[in-house]
Amino acid sequence: MANVEVSLKETMTMIEGALGVALVDYTSGMALGTLGGGKDLDLAVAAAGNTDVIRAKVRTMEHLGLNDDIEDVLITLGGQYHLIRLLRGRAGNGLFLYLVLDKGNSNLAMARHQLRRIEAELEV
């Protein structure tokens, strides 16, 4: 099992094209940990904004009567992928991993696979 800091470092080093990663509590919108980012990628602002995305999707699923879980949400921009992966298990309730990838320097399928593995080893 890996703690938050180790998991964020592993995400940045093991996933090709990673620009930034955050562990986010979507009940509060607060980032519990961030790594990467920069002046053009404020991970704290992104964490809060993506909290709204998750809340809206959960609300919509409830209105539709869908009894299922969200695995991940992908937002594709011109030059980036933004991947939001909700954590499973009792420690992960209300948390998601937020990963920003350089679209031209990443493999989305491999990034999703590696993010699932990192999630499985994460201990919050």
JSON list of C-alpha atoms in Angstrom, two decimals:
[
{"chain": "A", "resi": 1, "resn": "MET", "atom": "CA", "xyz": [0.00, 0.00, 0.00]},
{"chain": "A", "resi": 2, "resn": "ALA", "atom": "CA", "xyz": [1.21, 3.51, -0.81]},
{"chain": "A", "resi": 3, "resn": "ASN", "atom": "CA", "xyz": [0.45, 6.80, 0.88]},
{"chain": "A", "resi": 4, "resn": "VAL", "atom": "CA", "xyz": [-0.79, 9.89, -0.97]},
{"chain": "A", "resi": 5, "resn": "GLU", "atom": "CA", "xyz": [2.65, 11.44, -1.54]},
{"chain": "A", "resi": 6, "resn": "VAL", "atom": "CA", "xyz": [4.12, 8.22, -2.92]},
{"chain": "A", "resi": 7, "resn": "SER", "atom": "CA", "xyz": [1.10, 7.65, -5.17]},
{"chain": "A", "resi": 8, "resn": "LEU", "atom": "CA", "xyz": [1.24, 11.18, -6.60]},
{"chain": "A", "resi": 9, "resn": "LYS", "atom": "CA", "xyz": [4.98, 10.84, -7.29]},
{"chain": "A", "resi": 10, "resn": "GLU", "atom": "CA", "xyz": [4.43, 7.47, -8.93]},
{"chain": "A", "resi": 11, "resn": "THR", "atom": "CA", "xyz": [1.69, 8.95, -11.12]},
{"chain": "A", "resi": 12, "resn": "MET", "atom": "CA", "xyz": [3.97, 11.76, -12.32]},
{"chain": "A", "resi": 13, "resn": "THR", "atom": "CA", "xyz": [6.95, 9.49, -13.00]},
{"chain": "A", "resi": 14, "resn": "MET", "atom": "CA", "xyz": [5.25, 6.34, -14.32]},
{"chain": "A", "resi": 15, "resn": "ILE", "atom": "CA", "xyz": [2.55, 7.83, -16.56]},
{"chain": "A", "resi": 16, "resn": "GLU", "atom": "CA", "xyz": [4.02, 9.24, -19.74]},
{"chain": "A", "resi": 17, "resn": "GLY", "atom": "CA", "xyz": [2.90, 12.78, -20.51]},
{"chain": "A", "resi": 18, "resn": "ALA", "atom": "CA", "xyz": [1.66, 13.54, -16.97]},
{"chain": "A", "resi": 19, "resn": "LEU", "atom": "CA", "xyz": [1.56, 17.30, -16.39]},
{"chain": "A", "resi": 20, "resn": "GLY", "atom": "CA", "xyz": [-0.12, 17.31, -12.98]},
{"chain": "A", "resi": 21, "resn": "VAL", "atom": "CA", "xyz": [-2.03, 15.14, -10.54]},
{"chain": "A", "resi": 22, "resn": "ALA", "atom": "CA", "xyz": [-4.21, 15.77, -7.51]},
{"chain": "A", "resi": 23, "resn": "LEU", "atom": "CA", "xyz": [-6.09, 13.74, -4.95]},
{"chain": "A", "resi": 24, "resn": "VAL", "atom": "CA", "xyz": [-9.37, 15.56, -4.36]},
{"chain": "A", "resi": 25, "resn": "ASP", "atom": "CA", "xyz": [-12.17, 15.33, -1.81]},
{"chain": "A", "resi": 26, "resn": "TYR", "atom": "CA", "xyz": [-15.30, 16.03, -3.86]},
{"chain": "A", "resi": 27, "resn": "THR", "atom": "CA", "xyz": [-17.46, 16.64, -0.81]},
{"chain": "A", "resi": 28, "resn": "SER", "atom": "CA", "xyz": [-15.40, 19.75, 0.01]},
{"chain": "A", "resi": 29, "resn": "GLY", "atom": "CA", "xyz": [-13.65, 20.48, -3.30]},
{"chain": "A", "resi": 30, "resn": "MET", "atom": "CA", "xyz": [-10.28, 20.54, -1.53]},
{"chain": "A", "resi": 31, "resn": "ALA", "atom": "CA", "xyz": [-7.15, 18.98, -2.98]},
{"chain": "A", "resi": 32, "resn": "LEU", "atom": "CA", "xyz": [-5.62, 16.66, -0.36]},
{"chain": "A", "resi": 33, "resn": "GLY", "atom": "CA", "xyz": [-2.39, 16.54, -2.33]},
{"chain": "A", "resi": 34, "resn": "THR", "atom": "CA", "xyz": [-1.04, 17.84, -5.62]},
{"chain": "A", "resi": 35, "resn": "LEU", "atom": "CA", "xyz": [2.07, 17.38, -7.71]},
{"chain": "A", "resi": 36, "resn": "GLY", "atom": "CA", "xyz": [3.04, 19.09, -10.95]},
{"chain": "A", "resi": 37, "resn": "GLY", "atom": "CA", "xyz": [0.95, 21.77, -12.54]},
{"chain": "A", "resi": 38, "resn": "GLY", "atom": "CA", "xyz": [2.40, 25.27, -12.86]},
{"chain": "A", "resi": 39, "resn": "LYS", "atom": "CA", "xyz": [1.40, 28.80, -13.72]},
{"chain": "A", "resi": 40, "resn": "ASP", "atom": "CA", "xyz": [-0.81, 27.56, -16.58]},
{"chain": "A", "resi": 41, "resn": "LEU", "atom": "CA", "xyz": [-2.26, 24.66, -14.57]},
{"chain": "A", "resi": 42, "resn": "ASP", "atom": "CA", "xyz": [-3.43, 25.61, -11.07]},
{"chain": "A", "resi": 43, "resn": "LEU", "atom": "CA", "xyz": [-4.32, 22.23, -9.60]},
{"chain": "A", "resi": 44, "resn": "ALA", "atom": "CA", "xyz": [-6.20, 23.72, -6.63]},
{"chain": "A", "resi": 45, "resn": "VAL", "atom": "CA", "xyz": [-8.54, 25.63, -8.97]},
{"chain": "A", "resi": 46, "resn": "ALA", "atom": "CA", "xyz": [-8.89, 22.56, -11.21]},
{"chain": "A", "resi": 47, "resn": "ALA", "atom": "CA", "xyz": [-9.70, 20.37, -8.19]},
{"chain": "A", "resi": 48, "resn": "ALA", "atom": "CA", "xyz": [-12.52, 22.67, -7.13]},
{"chain": "A", "resi": 49, "resn": "GLY", "atom": "CA", "xyz": [-13.90, 22.95, -10.66]},
{"chain": "A", "resi": 50, "resn": "ASN", "atom": "CA", "xyz": [-13.81, 19.22, -11.30]},
{"chain": "A", "resi": 51, "resn": "THR", "atom": "CA", "xyz": [-15.63, 18.66, -8.03]},
{"chain": "A", "resi": 52, "resn": "ASP", "atom": "CA", "xyz": [-18.58, 20.42, -9.66]},
{"chain": "A", "resi": 53, "resn": "VAL", "atom": "CA", "xyz": [-18.31, 18.05, -12.65]},
{"chain": "A", "resi": 54, "resn": "ILE", "atom": "CA", "xyz": [-18.48, 14.98, -10.41]},
{"chain": "A", "resi": 55, "resn": "ARG", "atom": "CA", "xyz": [-21.32, 16.36, -8.30]},
{"chain": "A", "resi": 56, "resn": "ALA", "atom": "CA", "xyz": [-23.33, 17.16, -11.44]},
{"chain": "A", "resi": 57, "resn": "LYS", "atom": "CA", "xyz": [-22.79, 13.68, -12.87]},
{"chain": "A", "resi": 58, "resn": "VAL", "atom": "CA", "xyz": [-23.77, 11.98, -9.60]},
{"chain": "A", "resi": 59, "resn": "ARG", "atom": "CA", "xyz": [-26.91, 14.14, -9.41]},
{"chain": "A", "resi": 60, "resn": "THR", "atom": "CA", "xyz": [-27.80, 13.34, -13.02]},
{"chain": "A", "resi": 61, "resn": "MET", "atom": "CA", "xyz": [-27.36, 9.62, -12.43]},
{"chain": "A", "resi": 62, "resn": "GLU", "atom": "CA", "xyz": [-29.67, 9.85, -9.42]},
{"chain": "A", "resi": 63, "resn": "HIS", "atom": "CA", "xyz": [-32.33, 11.68, -11.48]},
{"chain": "A", "resi": 64, "resn": "LEU", "atom": "CA", "xyz": [-32.08, 9.02, -14.18]},
{"chain": "A", "resi": 65, "resn": "GLY", "atom": "CA", "xyz": [-32.36, 6.24, -11.61]},
{"chain": "A", "resi": 66, "resn": "LEU", "atom": "CA", "xyz": [-29.02, 4.75, -12.65]},
{"chain": "A", "resi": 67, "resn": "ASN", "atom": "CA", "xyz": [-27.75, 2.46, -9.93]},
{"chain": "A", "resi": 68, "resn": "ASP", "atom": "CA", "xyz": [-24.13, 2.27, -11.04]},
{"chain": "A", "resi": 69, "resn": "ASP", "atom": "CA", "xyz": [-20.71, 3.67, -10.20]},
{"chain": "A", "resi": 70, "resn": "ILE", "atom": "CA", "xyz": [-18.64, 6.21, -12.12]},
{"chain": "A", "resi": 71, "resn": "GLU", "atom": "CA", "xyz": [-15.24, 4.74, -13.00]},
{"chain": "A", "resi": 72, "resn": "ASP", "atom": "CA", "xyz": [-13.77, 7.79, -14.63]},
{"chain": "A", "resi": 73, "resn": "VAL", "atom": "CA", "xyz": [-14.57, 10.94, -16.55]},
{"chain": "A", "resi": 74, "resn": "LEU", "atom": "CA", "xyz": [-12.49, 12.08, -19.51]},
{"chain": "A", "resi": 75, "resn": "ILE", "atom": "CA", "xyz": [-12.35, 15.68, -20.70]},
{"chain": "A", "resi": 76, "resn": "THR", "atom": "CA", "xyz": [-10.49, 16.12, -23.98]},
{"chain": "A", "resi": 77, "resn": "LEU", "atom": "CA", "xyz": [-9.03, 19.53, -24.77]},
{"chain": "A", "resi": 78, "resn": "GLY", "atom": "CA", "xyz": [-7.04, 20.58, -27.82]},
{"chain": "A", "resi": 79, "resn": "GLY", "atom": "CA", "xyz": [-3.69, 19.77, -26.22]},
{"chain": "A", "resi": 80, "resn": "GLN", "atom": "CA", "xyz": [-4.55, 17.92, -23.01]},
{"chain": "A", "resi": 81, "resn": "TYR", "atom": "CA", "xyz": [-6.53, 15.07, -21.54]},
{"chain": "A", "resi": 82, "resn": "HIS", "atom": "CA", "xyz": [-8.08, 15.62, -18.11]},
{"chain": "A", "resi": 83, "resn": "LEU", "atom": "CA", "xyz": [-8.85, 12.29, -16.44]},
{"chain": "A", "resi": 84, "resn": "ILE", "atom": "CA", "xyz": [-10.93, 12.09, -13.27]},
{"chain": "A", "resi": 85, "resn": "ARG", "atom": "CA", "xyz": [-10.90, 8.67, -11.56]},
{"chain": "A", "resi": 86, "resn": "LEU", "atom": "CA", "xyz": [-13.20, 8.12, -8.60]},
{"chain": "A", "resi": 87, "resn": "LEU", "atom": "CA", "xyz": [-11.67, 6.01, -5.85]},
{"chain": "A", "resi": 88, "resn": "ARG", "atom": "CA", "xyz": [-13.30, 2.80, -4.74]},
{"chain": "A", "resi": 89, "resn": "GLY", "atom": "CA", "xyz": [-13.32, 1.07, -1.38]},
{"chain": "A", "resi": 90, "resn": "ARG", "atom": "CA", "xyz": [-14.10, 2.34, 2.07]},
{"chain": "A", "resi": 91, "resn": "ALA", "atom": "CA", "xyz": [-11.06, 4.67, 2.24]},
{"chain": "A", "resi": 92, "resn": "GLY", "atom": "CA", "xyz": [-11.84, 6.20, -1.14]},
{"chain": "A", "resi": 93, "resn": "ASN", "atom": "CA", "xyz": [-15.40, 7.35, -0.52]},
{"chain": "A", "resi": 94, "resn": "GLY", "atom": "CA", "xyz": [-15.77, 10.91, -1.76]},
{"chain": "A", "resi": 95, "resn": "LEU", "atom": "CA", "xyz": [-12.29, 11.07, -3.34]},
{"chain": "A", "resi": 96, "resn": "PHE", "atom": "CA", "xyz": [-11.00, 11.19, -6.88]},
{"chain": "A", "resi": 97, "resn": "LEU", "atom": "CA", "xyz": [-7.64, 11.25, -8.61]},
{"chain": "A", "resi": 98, "resn": "TYR", "atom": "CA", "xyz": [-7.35, 14.05, -11.16]},
{"chain": "A", "resi": 99, "resn": "LEU", "atom": "CA", "xyz": [-4.69, 13.60, -13.84]},
{"chain": "A", "resi": 100, "resn": "VAL", "atom": "CA", "xyz": [-3.73, 16.04, -16.59]},
{"chain": "A", "resi": 101, "resn": "LEU", "atom": "CA", "xyz": [-1.89, 14.60, -19.58]},
{"chain": "A", "resi": 102, "resn": "ASP", "atom": "CA", "xyz": [-0.11, 16.19, -22.51]},
{"chain": "A", "resi": 103, "resn": "LYS", "atom": "CA", "xyz": [-2.26, 14.94, -25.40]},
{"chain": "A", "resi": 104, "resn": "GLY", "atom": "CA", "xyz": [0.65, 14.74, -27.84]},
{"chain": "A", "resi": 105, "resn": "ASN", "atom": "CA", "xyz": [2.95, 12.88, -25.47]},
{"chain": "A", "resi": 106, "resn": "SER", "atom": "CA", "xyz": [0.71, 10.31, -23.78]},
{"chain": "A", "resi": 107, "resn": "ASN", "atom": "CA", "xyz": [-1.13, 7.06, -24.31]},
{"chain": "A", "resi": 108, "resn": "LEU", "atom": "CA", "xyz": [-4.61, 7.48, -22.86]},
{"chain": "A", "resi": 109, "resn": "ALA", "atom": "CA", "xyz": [-5.38, 3.76, -22.59]},
{"chain": "A", "resi": 110, "resn": "MET", "atom": "CA", "xyz": [-2.11, 3.08, -20.79]},
{"chain": "A", "resi": 111, "resn": "ALA", "atom": "CA", "xyz": [-2.62, 6.08, -18.50]},
{"chain": "A", "resi": 112, "resn": "ARG", "atom": "CA", "xyz": [-6.08, 4.80, -17.50]},
{"chain": "A", "resi": 113, "resn": "HIS", "atom": "CA", "xyz": [-4.62, 1.34, -16.83]},
{"chain": "A", "resi": 114, "resn": "GLN", "atom": "CA", "xyz": [-1.77, 2.73, -14.72]},
{"chain": "A", "resi": 115, "resn": "LEU", "atom": "CA", "xyz": [-4.08, 5.07, -12.81]},
{"chain": "A", "resi": 116, "resn": "ARG", "atom": "CA", "xyz": [-6.29, 2.09, -11.87]},
{"chain": "A", "resi": 117, "resn": "ARG", "atom": "CA", "xyz": [-3.21, 0.28, -10.54]},
{"chain": "A", "resi": 118, "resn": "ILE", "atom": "CA", "xyz": [-2.07, 3.33, -8.56]},
{"chain": "A", "resi": 119, "resn": "GLU", "atom": "CA", "xyz": [-5.57, 3.71, -7.13]},
{"chain": "A", "resi": 120, "resn": "ALA", "atom": "CA", "xyz": [-5.58, 0.06, -6.00]},
{"chain": "A", "resi": 121, "resn": "GLU", "atom": "CA", "xyz": [-2.32, 0.61, -4.07]},
{"chain": "A", "resi": 122, "resn": "LEU", "atom": "CA", "xyz": [-3.30, 3.97, -2.58]},
{"chain": "A", "resi": 123, "resn": "GLU", "atom": "CA", "xyz": [-3.97, 4.07, 1.15]},
{"chain": "A", "resi": 124, "resn": "VAL", "atom": "CA", "xyz": [-5.66, 7.23, 2.37]}
]
